[in-house]
Amino acid sequence: MQLQQMYQEIILDHYKNPHGRGLRDPYDAESFQVNPTCGDEVTLRVRLDGEQVADVSYEGQGCSISQASTSVLTDLVVGKPVGEAFKKLDAFLELMQGRGEVEPDEDVLEDGIAFAGVARYPARVKCALLGWMAFKDAVARAEGKA
Amino acid sequence: MTTTVSAPLDVAALRADFPILGRTVRDGKRLVYLDSGATSQKPTQVLDAERRFLQERNAAVHRGAHQLAEEATDAYERARALVADFVGARADELVFTKNATEGVNLVAYAMGNAATSGPEAARFLLGPGDEIVTTELEHHANLVPWQELAKRTGATLRWFPVTDSGRIDLSDLDTVVNERTKVVAFAHQSNVLGTVTDPAPIVARAKQVGALTLLDACQSVPHMPVDLHALDVDFAIFSSHKMLGPYGIGVLYGRAELLAALPPFLTGGSMIEMVRMEGSTFAPPPQRFEAGTPMTSQAVGLGAAVEYLSELGMDRVAAHEHALTVAALAGLAEIPGIRVLGPPLVDGDVADRGGAVSFVVDGVHPHDAGQVLDDQGIAVRVGHHCAWPLHRRLGVPASVRASVYVYNDLDDIDAFLAGVRETQRFFGVV
């Protein structure tokens, strides 16, 4: 059954107990992203400390995939240099756009590798990327201000 | 149901006309197709009609004097006549458009063009102080074009609210539709809730104040007998691909005298009367609204679809869908943690509710519910179904929608209900 490949325990755990959830102050920039086909949305804030991602906080409504993926994102990027965070973003993008053909690197993506099964379902890739796109946008805004 | 029905649909037999229903999905599972509200499957008769046209009579219509051009034109116009007959209209009152959405835009843009057209178009004029009325349960296709028309002309958009049970709230009908109202656009049947609105009171009030009416019949014409002359609406739109027909073609109905006065929307070839460098005059309807080479084989396919539906009998189609809808609603009512949107069953039945059943599963996002259903071969729609304001009104971000058609049977409903229970089990909410 492919369903278990998609809904890995890791994903369901992040969905039920999301990490870093809630909007926090202070922050440098905020991004609001919406998936127009289903109405899922996320508001995500980024605080940078020099080159470091000091905090990512978020609020949103959406399916397990979009919510869990945003939770995983915060684990992966908070405390990391922006350059490294963007490398992870690229790796996650590559995984999600790989139609299940890309072998993820656990050293880079950690819990993010659980989304490999989601990549087989093109309709759900947007869900998995919602928070990541908000992060990318928020960092760009924060850097634009600096 | 008050309709008398001679014999129920022979679903087992007619399923053989839809080869796609014989395929399997997701590792060999029987396909349970419950997404006909989005698009219907196509019977062999429709596909054959398109192919036969292209193999035997293909030519550009309404031009050329050769035999093929004559035969193609005849086939195209015969399709128009078949569709007109199917909805109780005259052939010259039907315009073929790219899709139903284009039909709404055609009327909205043509009304916007009234300001730069002749005196016969004055009745369509609209500007600051005038009002456009729609409803909170509309598909975006019958909302956004009116928002944009209001923006272009300075008119004000108003809308009927929706009741908690998902019906258009007409309690303030005489206020919402008033002397300033120019057009009232509303759905015959909600694509989300299945609720059927009786056009009569809205049409009567609109006539009183001299407003035009436009009926979104996308979810009614495929599923029940519809007689547009009897309903007395001014305009109506519906869609081929939701009624067993091909993609790429929709229908706009307009009362003959209105189409005769309505300015064109898209202009170019085929829609002109006389062209000079300084300016042009336009053909009478429906040609005035069919600029460019039309979707000919698709029209022929749509003609075959209405012949197919006529042979089934729309009364029987409606009765069949009603039985399936009641079975789905009754089954869902027995599952704890399910919230059905729209009118519930009362004493085992529900009136004026077509075959779309939308619901939410407590603790499971609609996207996730749809995924578990899909894993069992059950195709439903998840999301806001192009009716975002309605979902907002009902207090849910999205929903799961199961929608039935002629080829669905009680086995499909049983599989669906079992699938919903499996969804709850999978996500551990029961």
Coordinates of N, CA and C in Angstrom, one line a residue, chain B residues 82 181 199 256 281 289 331 347 394 416:
Chain B
L82 N -30.3 20.2 -31.4 CA -30.5 19.2 -30.4 C -30.3 19.7 -29.0
T181 N -31.0 47.6 -9.6 CA -30.4 46.3 -10.0 C -30.4 46.2 -11.5
P199 N -35.8 29.2 -9.4 CA -35.5 30.5 -9.9 C -36.7 31.4 -9.9
A256 N -34.1 35.4 -27.3 CA -33.9 35.9 -28.6 C -33.8 37.4 -28.7
T281 N -20.0 46.0 -39.3 CA -21.3 45.7 -38.6 C -21.3 44.2 -38.4
F289 N -21.8 36.1 -31.8 CA -21.1 35.7 -30.6 C -20.2 34.5 -30.8
G331 N -25.9 7.2 4.9 CA -24.6 6.5 5.3 C -23.7 7.4 6.1
D347 N -36.4 12.8 8.0 CA -37.2 11.6 7.8 C -36.8 10.8 6.6
L394 N -19.4 28.8 5.6 CA -19.8 27.6 6.3 C -18.7 27.3 7.4
F416 N -17.6 4.1 -1.1 CA -17.3 5.4 -0.6 C -17.5 5.5 0.9

